[in-house]
Amino acid sequence: MKTLLAAYSGVKKGSGSRFLSALQGLPSAPWLSRSKLVKQLQAISVLQFILTFLAMGIAATVLLLYLLCTDCWVISAVYIAWLIFDWNTPKQGGRRSAWVRNWTVWTYFRDYFPVRLIKTHNLPPNRNYIFGYHPHGIFCFGAFCNFSTEATGFSKKFPGIKPSLATLAGNFRLPLLRDYLMSGGICPVNRNSIDYLLSCNGTGNAVVIVVGGAAESLDCAPGMNSVTLRNRKGFVKLALQKGADLVPVYSFGENEAYKQVIFDEGSRWRWVQRKLQKLLGFAPCIFHGCGFFSTESWGFVPYGKPINTVVGEPITVPKLEDPTPDVVEMYHTMYVNSLTTLFNKYKTRFGLKESDVLLIH
């Protein structure tokens, strides 16, 4: 019992090494082996990430409303006052925390798949960047781990560059969740927020945009190598207006995390998904992973497949206040070609066949 308490204490204090040392003192039992416990800790770290994004904001809202009806109403009143005062912070660079980005839990998250970050070129810190992240997957595990935590060593590999992963603006209207997201350097994917980062925050900023968005998540499944990009040109126009270099990023293995039921285009169920996507801002996917204790059973835990995120060569972009459609089209074509080249160069290294091609939708 003392050993278990020591292990728990190690996790609370953020000391992964202390926790693993405590595990060595556990009795040897086939169901309580050190390797299995570590694997389950990794699964828990991934589950907490999923449940946080899905439930924290709603749970915090319900709790605040409940407290307003109790003798503890002052807690809700103070937080609501703070929320009003702090409302525009997500659109003004946010409030990132190096402490949160370096939590030990993110190393367990990284090692579950595992997630790796591959650097191909230097990024000078005297420029700003827009990273186009592909593909979306179900939960963007690679994007979160690489750009919203330091588990894969982003700051060491790209010194002087501050990544800001852009996500749904609606998340920043939910109490507590907004603060949690900002602590990791996550920002709303809207014009005001991105304008601030690329125009009013100096240089060395990298805004990470999952270009395919919710629409792309409807087509992600193991073995699928497709991206929604053909008509996504807004991020290119924004890069031109701000003079921010475009950087293609491809995560091999992102689509392997879950198995999904993919409905044919034109079918009734795909029509329902599209309508709900426009209404809710995200795509309601029907998917499954594996169970917590067994990979043979169905569950909510993603499959532990490697996710290798390759950051490609930056495309130098001039600053044009009002780029013409032809100029936007030219740089969009350059970006598509660069992403395709990146995919073809690294696909066999990360388990794909030479004959596999990247489909651009």
Short mmCIF file of C-alpha atoms in Angstrom, two decimals:
data_model
loop_
_atom_site.label_atom_id
_atom_site.label_comp_id
_atom_site.label_asym_id
_atom_site.label_seq_id
_atom_site.Cartn_x
_atom_site.Cartn_y
_atom_site.Cartn_z
CA MET A 1 0.00 0.00 0.00
CA LYS A 2 2.84 2.39 0.84
CA THR A 3 4.39 1.66 -2.54
CA LEU A 4 1.15 2.55 -4.33
CA LEU A 5 0.86 5.76 -2.32
CA ALA A 6 4.41 6.65 -3.25
CA ALA A 7 3.64 6.03 -6.91
CA TYR A 8 0.54 8.19 -6.74
CA SER A 9 2.51 10.94 -5.03
CA GLY A 10 5.04 10.86 -7.87
CA VAL A 11 2.35 11.47 -10.47
CA LYS A 12 0.77 14.32 -8.52
CA LYS A 13 4.12 16.06 -8.28
CA GLY A 14 4.78 15.59 -11.99
CA SER A 15 7.80 13.35 -11.45
CA GLY A 16 7.69 10.55 -14.00
CA SER A 17 11.00 9.07 -12.87
CA ARG A 18 9.89 8.96 -9.24
CA PHE A 19 6.71 7.21 -10.28
CA LEU A 20 8.54 4.59 -12.30
CA SER A 21 10.94 4.00 -9.42
CA ALA A 22 7.98 3.37 -7.15
CA LEU A 23 6.55 0.91 -9.65
CA GLN A 24 9.66 -1.23 -9.34
CA GLY A 25 8.66 -2.07 -5.79
CA LEU A 26 5.28 -3.46 -6.78
CA PRO A 27 4.73 -7.20 -6.25
CA SER A 28 5.28 -9.30 -9.33
CA ALA A 29 1.95 -10.46 -10.69
CA PRO A 30 1.00 -11.13 -14.31
CA TRP A 31 -1.85 -8.60 -14.15
CA LEU A 32 0.21 -6.02 -12.25
CA SER A 33 3.47 -5.98 -14.16
CA ARG A 34 5.39 -2.74 -14.49
CA SER A 35 5.09 -2.68 -18.28
CA LYS A 36 1.31 -3.14 -18.17
CA LEU A 37 0.91 -0.42 -15.57
CA VAL A 38 2.97 1.98 -17.67
CA LYS A 39 0.88 1.12 -20.73
CA GLN A 40 -2.31 1.74 -18.78
CA LEU A 41 -0.96 5.06 -17.54
CA GLN A 42 -0.31 5.97 -21.15
CA ALA A 43 -3.88 5.02 -22.07
CA ILE A 44 -5.22 7.07 -19.15
CA SER A 45 -3.23 10.10 -20.33
CA VAL A 46 -4.82 9.82 -23.78
CA LEU A 47 -8.30 9.29 -22.34
CA GLN A 48 -8.02 12.35 -20.11
CA PHE A 49 -7.13 14.42 -23.18
CA ILE A 50 -10.20 13.15 -25.04
CA LEU A 51 -12.58 13.55 -22.11
CA THR A 52 -11.21 17.00 -21.33
CA PHE A 53 -12.00 18.25 -24.81
CA LEU A 54 -15.40 16.60 -24.88
CA ALA A 55 -16.64 17.23 -21.35
CA MET A 56 -14.66 19.83 -19.40
CA GLY A 57 -16.41 22.89 -20.84
CA ILE A 58 -19.91 21.44 -20.47
CA ALA A 59 -19.23 20.11 -16.97
CA ALA A 60 -17.78 23.45 -15.84
CA THR A 61 -20.79 25.32 -17.24
CA VAL A 62 -23.23 23.06 -15.40
CA LEU A 63 -21.20 23.39 -12.19
CA LEU A 64 -21.16 27.19 -12.38
CA LEU A 65 -24.91 27.31 -12.92
CA TYR A 66 -25.47 24.92 -10.03
CA LEU A 67 -23.27 26.93 -7.68
CA LEU A 68 -25.27 30.06 -8.50
CA CYS A 69 -28.24 28.36 -6.85
CA THR A 70 -26.36 27.47 -3.67
CA ASP A 71 -24.66 29.27 -0.81
CA CYS A 72 -21.45 29.11 -2.85
CA TRP A 73 -22.87 31.45 -5.50
CA VAL A 74 -20.03 33.89 -4.92
CA ILE A 75 -17.57 31.43 -6.53
CA SER A 76 -19.57 31.46 -9.76
CA ALA A 77 -20.05 35.21 -9.58
CA VAL A 78 -16.32 35.86 -9.23
CA TYR A 79 -15.44 33.51 -12.10
CA ILE A 80 -18.11 34.97 -14.38
CA ALA A 81 -16.79 38.46 -13.64
CA TRP A 82 -13.30 37.24 -14.50
CA LEU A 83 -14.62 35.60 -17.67
CA ILE A 84 -16.14 38.88 -18.84
CA PHE A 85 -12.94 40.78 -18.07
CA ASP A 86 -10.77 38.16 -19.79
CA TRP A 87 -13.09 37.47 -22.74
CA ASN A 88 -10.79 38.78 -25.49
CA THR A 89 -7.57 37.18 -24.24
CA PRO A 90 -7.83 34.11 -26.55
CA LYS A 91 -7.94 36.49 -29.53
CA GLN A 92 -4.92 38.44 -28.27
CA GLY A 93 -2.23 35.82 -28.07
CA GLY A 94 -3.72 33.79 -25.25
CA ARG A 95 -1.97 32.88 -22.03
CA ARG A 96 0.38 29.96 -22.57
CA SER A 97 2.08 28.20 -19.68
CA ALA A 98 5.47 26.53 -20.03
CA TRP A 99 4.65 24.57 -16.88
CA VAL A 100 1.50 23.04 -18.39
CA ARG A 101 3.20 22.33 -21.72
CA ASN A 102 5.88 20.36 -19.86
CA TRP A 103 3.58 18.23 -17.69
CA THR A 104 4.78 14.64 -17.30
CA VAL A 105 1.37 13.39 -18.44
CA TRP A 106 2.20 14.51 -21.98
CA THR A 107 5.21 12.18 -22.12
CA TYR A 108 2.87 9.28 -21.33
CA PHE A 109 0.53 10.61 -24.02
CA ARG A 110 3.44 10.72 -26.50
CA ASP A 111 4.66 7.23 -25.69
CA TYR A 112 1.24 5.60 -26.03
CA PHE A 113 1.26 5.78 -29.84
CA PRO A 114 4.16 6.90 -29.91
CA VAL A 115 4.16 10.40 -31.44
CA ARG A 116 7.35 11.70 -33.08
CA LEU A 117 8.23 15.09 -34.56
CA ILE A 118 10.53 15.06 -37.59
CA LYS A 119 12.32 18.26 -38.57
CA THR A 120 13.43 18.60 -42.19
CA HIS A 121 14.51 22.27 -42.39
CA ASN A 122 15.46 25.11 -40.09
CA LEU A 123 12.88 27.81 -39.46
CA PRO A 124 14.50 31.24 -38.91
CA PRO A 125 12.90 32.97 -35.90
CA ASN A 126 12.85 36.31 -37.73
CA ARG A 127 9.86 35.16 -39.79
CA ASN A 128 6.26 34.20 -39.01
CA TYR A 129 4.73 30.98 -40.28
CA ILE A 130 1.47 29.25 -41.04
CA PHE A 131 1.76 25.49 -40.63
CA GLY A 132 -0.79 23.54 -42.65
CA TYR A 133 -1.43 20.33 -40.72
CA HIS A 134 -2.68 17.21 -42.53
CA PRO A 135 -4.65 15.02 -42.06
CA HIS A 136 -7.20 15.91 -39.40
CA GLY A 137 -7.88 12.42 -38.10
CA ILE A 138 -10.55 12.08 -35.42
CA PHE A 139 -8.90 14.01 -32.56
CA CYS A 140 -5.72 15.53 -34.09
CA PHE A 141 -3.52 13.61 -31.67
CA GLY A 142 -0.32 14.46 -33.54
CA ALA A 143 -1.13 18.16 -33.80
CA PHE A 144 -1.88 18.44 -30.09
CA CYS A 145 1.11 16.46 -28.85
CA ASN A 146 3.64 18.17 -31.12
CA PHE A 147 2.45 21.77 -31.01
CA SER A 148 0.55 22.18 -27.72
CA THR A 149 2.99 20.33 -25.49
CA GLU A 150 6.76 19.96 -25.30
CA ALA A 151 6.61 16.16 -25.19
CA THR A 152 8.28 15.84 -28.61
CA GLY A 153 10.68 18.72 -28.03
CA PHE A 154 9.32 21.33 -30.43
CA SER A 155 11.11 24.26 -28.77
CA LYS A 156 14.44 22.43 -28.88
CA LYS A 157 14.05 21.43 -32.53
CA PHE A 158 12.78 24.84 -33.61
CA PRO A 159 14.38 27.36 -31.23
CA GLY A 160 12.78 30.78 -31.22
CA ILE A 161 9.50 29.56 -32.73
CA LYS A 162 6.25 29.63 -30.70
CA PRO A 163 3.58 27.29 -32.09
CA SER A 164 -0.11 28.13 -31.65
CA LEU A 165 -2.51 25.35 -32.62
CA ALA A 166 -5.78 26.83 -33.91
CA THR A 167 -9.04 25.12 -32.97
CA LEU A 168 -12.78 25.85 -32.90
CA ALA A 169 -13.53 29.32 -31.53
CA GLY A 170 -16.56 27.93 -29.69
CA ASN A 171 -14.27 26.09 -27.28
CA PHE A 172 -13.11 29.43 -25.90
CA ARG A 173 -16.62 30.38 -24.83
CA LEU A 174 -16.72 27.53 -22.32
CA PRO A 175 -15.48 28.14 -18.75
CA LEU A 176 -12.28 26.45 -17.57
CA LEU A 177 -11.81 24.73 -20.93
CA ARG A 178 -10.78 28.06 -22.48
CA ASP A 179 -8.11 28.56 -19.79
CA TYR A 180 -6.91 24.99 -20.16
CA LEU A 181 -6.56 25.36 -23.93
CA MET A 182 -4.78 28.70 -23.70
CA SER A 183 -2.24 27.24 -21.27
CA GLY A 184 -1.07 24.94 -24.05
CA GLY A 185 -0.77 27.78 -26.55
CA ILE A 186 -3.99 26.86 -28.36
CA CYS A 187 -5.88 29.72 -30.03
CA PRO A 188 -9.24 30.20 -31.81
CA VAL A 189 -9.18 29.54 -35.53
CA ASN A 190 -10.66 32.91 -36.47
CA ARG A 191 -9.39 35.97 -38.29
CA ASN A 192 -8.92 38.19 -35.22
CA SER A 193 -6.82 35.66 -33.35
CA ILE A 194 -4.58 34.76 -36.28
CA ASP A 195 -4.22 38.42 -37.30
CA TYR A 196 -2.96 39.26 -33.83
CA LEU A 197 -0.41 36.45 -33.77
CA LEU A 198 0.97 37.26 -37.22
CA SER A 199 0.80 41.07 -37.02
CA CYS A 200 0.96 42.24 -33.40
CA ASN A 201 3.09 39.64 -31.65
CA GLY A 202 6.51 40.12 -33.24
CA THR A 203 8.21 37.35 -35.17
CA GLY A 204 8.84 33.68 -34.50
CA ASN A 205 5.14 32.80 -34.40
CA ALA A 206 3.81 29.65 -36.05
CA VAL A 207 0.04 29.33 -36.35
CA VAL A 208 -0.88 25.68 -36.90
CA ILE A 209 -4.08 25.30 -38.95
CA VAL A 210 -5.66 21.90 -39.56
CA VAL A 211 -6.60 22.87 -43.09
CA GLY A 212 -9.04 20.04 -43.82
CA GLY A 213 -11.03 20.75 -40.68
CA ALA A 214 -14.13 18.85 -39.68
CA ALA A 215 -14.95 17.90 -43.27
CA GLU A 216 -11.70 15.95 -43.54
CA SER A 217 -12.40 13.96 -40.39
CA LEU A 218 -15.36 12.29 -42.13
CA ASP A 219 -12.96 10.53 -44.49
CA CYS A 220 -10.27 9.41 -42.06
CA ALA A 221 -9.77 5.70 -41.53
CA PRO A 222 -6.83 3.29 -41.42
CA GLY A 223 -5.13 3.09 -44.80
CA MET A 224 -6.64 6.36 -46.04
CA ASN A 225 -4.19 8.94 -47.38
CA SER A 226 -6.43 11.79 -48.44
CA VAL A 227 -6.64 15.47 -47.52
CA THR A 228 -9.29 18.13 -48.06
CA LEU A 229 -7.27 20.88 -49.68
CA ARG A 230 -8.26 21.54 -53.29
CA ASN A 231 -10.66 24.38 -52.46
CA ARG A 232 -9.09 25.46 -49.16
CA LYS A 233 -7.29 28.66 -50.14
CA GLY A 234 -8.15 31.03 -47.31
CA PHE A 235 -5.02 30.15 -45.34
CA VAL A 236 -2.88 30.90 -48.41
CA LYS A 237 -4.50 34.31 -48.87
CA LEU A 238 -3.98 35.04 -45.17
CA ALA A 239 -0.31 34.06 -45.44
CA LEU A 240 0.11 36.47 -48.35
CA GLN A 241 -1.60 39.31 -46.49
CA LYS A 242 0.64 38.82 -43.46
CA GLY A 243 3.83 37.83 -45.25
CA ALA A 244 3.93 34.57 -43.29
CA ASP A 245 5.77 31.62 -44.82
CA LEU A 246 3.73 28.49 -45.54
CA VAL A 247 4.95 25.22 -44.04
CA PRO A 248 3.33 21.89 -45.05
CA VAL A 249 3.05 19.33 -42.25
CA TYR A 250 1.97 15.72 -42.70
CA SER A 251 1.32 13.24 -39.90
CA PHE A 252 1.80 9.65 -41.01
CA GLY A 253 -0.39 7.43 -38.84
CA GLU A 254 -2.91 10.07 -37.73
CA ASN A 255 -5.68 8.20 -39.53
CA GLU A 256 -4.72 4.88 -37.94
CA ALA A 257 -5.89 5.83 -34.43
CA TYR A 258 -9.54 4.86 -34.95
CA LYS A 259 -11.68 2.79 -37.28
CA GLN A 260 -14.59 4.75 -38.70
CA VAL A 261 -17.77 3.99 -40.58
CA ILE A 262 -17.46 6.07 -43.76
CA PHE A 263 -20.69 6.80 -45.60
CA ASP A 264 -20.75 7.32 -49.35
CA GLU A 265 -21.10 10.83 -50.70
CA GLY A 266 -24.73 11.45 -51.58
CA SER A 267 -26.05 8.96 -49.04
CA ARG A 268 -28.61 10.01 -46.43
CA TRP A 269 -26.22 9.48 -43.53
CA ARG A 270 -23.49 11.57 -45.14
CA TRP A 271 -26.08 14.31 -45.70
CA VAL A 272 -26.95 14.18 -41.99
CA GLN A 273 -23.27 14.40 -41.06
CA ARG A 274 -22.76 17.44 -43.31
CA LYS A 275 -25.79 19.22 -41.85
CA LEU A 276 -24.69 18.56 -38.27
CA GLN A 277 -21.17 19.68 -39.16
CA LYS A 278 -22.46 23.07 -40.33
CA LEU A 279 -24.69 23.37 -37.27
CA LEU A 280 -22.22 22.25 -34.59
CA GLY A 281 -18.90 23.21 -36.14
CA PHE A 282 -17.53 19.67 -35.92
CA ALA A 283 -18.33 16.45 -37.74
CA PRO A 284 -20.21 13.71 -35.84
CA CYS A 285 -18.21 10.61 -36.75
CA ILE A 286 -19.11 7.00 -35.99
CA PHE A 287 -15.86 5.41 -34.89
CA HIS A 288 -14.29 3.05 -32.40
CA GLY A 289 -10.92 2.21 -30.97
CA CYS A 290 -9.91 -0.52 -28.57
CA GLY A 291 -10.75 -1.33 -24.97
CA PHE A 292 -8.78 -0.07 -22.00
CA PHE A 293 -7.50 -3.51 -20.99
CA SER A 294 -7.43 -5.25 -24.35
CA THR A 295 -6.70 -4.23 -27.92
CA GLU A 296 -8.96 -7.05 -29.08
CA SER A 297 -12.12 -5.41 -27.72
CA TRP A 298 -13.93 -2.30 -28.90
CA GLY A 299 -13.70 0.89 -26.92
CA PHE A 300 -12.92 4.59 -26.85
CA VAL A 301 -9.16 4.23 -26.48
CA PRO A 302 -7.32 4.88 -29.77
CA TYR A 303 -5.17 2.18 -31.28
CA GLY A 304 -1.53 2.52 -30.33
CA LYS A 305 -0.20 3.12 -33.83
CA PRO A 306 2.87 5.34 -34.43
CA ILE A 307 2.16 8.93 -35.45
CA ASN A 308 5.11 10.53 -37.24
CA THR A 309 4.67 14.25 -37.89
CA VAL A 310 6.97 15.62 -40.59
CA VAL A 311 7.46 19.39 -40.78
CA GLY A 312 8.33 20.27 -44.36
CA GLU A 313 10.28 23.00 -46.09
CA PRO A 314 8.92 26.54 -45.68
CA ILE A 315 7.59 28.31 -48.76
CA THR A 316 8.70 31.95 -48.71
CA VAL A 317 5.68 34.20 -49.15
CA PRO A 318 5.73 37.94 -49.95
CA LYS A 319 3.53 40.38 -48.08
CA LEU A 320 0.65 41.60 -50.26
CA GLU A 321 -2.21 43.52 -48.70
CA ASP A 322 -4.64 42.58 -51.46
CA PRO A 323 -3.39 39.51 -53.35
CA THR A 324 -5.16 38.75 -56.60
CA PRO A 325 -6.92 35.40 -57.10
CA ASP A 326 -4.19 34.40 -59.57
CA VAL A 327 -1.47 35.00 -56.99
CA VAL A 328 -3.41 33.05 -54.35
CA GLU A 329 -3.88 30.22 -56.83
CA MET A 330 -0.17 30.20 -57.67
CA TYR A 331 0.93 29.89 -54.04
CA HIS A 332 -1.81 27.37 -53.33
CA THR A 333 -0.47 25.22 -56.16
CA MET A 334 3.05 25.58 -54.76
CA TYR A 335 1.77 24.46 -51.36
CA VAL A 336 -0.07 21.43 -52.77
CA ASN A 337 3.03 20.39 -54.72
CA SER A 338 5.23 20.83 -51.65
CA LEU A 339 2.88 18.73 -49.50
CA THR A 340 2.75 16.01 -52.15
CA THR A 341 6.55 15.98 -52.41
CA LEU A 342 6.82 15.72 -48.63
CA PHE A 343 4.39 12.79 -48.58
CA ASN A 344 6.18 10.94 -51.37
CA LYS A 345 9.60 11.45 -49.82
CA TYR A 346 8.71 10.01 -46.41
CA LYS A 347 5.88 7.55 -47.10
CA THR A 348 8.02 4.39 -47.35
CA ARG A 349 9.99 5.38 -44.27
CA PHE A 350 6.80 5.31 -42.22
CA GLY A 351 5.23 2.09 -43.41
CA LEU A 352 3.49 3.01 -46.66
CA LYS A 353 4.12 1.46 -50.06
CA GLU A 354 5.89 3.17 -52.92
CA SER A 355 2.66 2.86 -54.89
CA ASP A 356 0.59 4.74 -52.27
CA VAL A 357 -0.48 8.21 -53.39
CA LEU A 358 -1.81 11.24 -51.56
CA LEU A 359 -5.35 12.03 -52.67
CA ILE A 360 -6.22 15.74 -52.78
CA HIS A 361 -9.95 16.47 -52.44
#
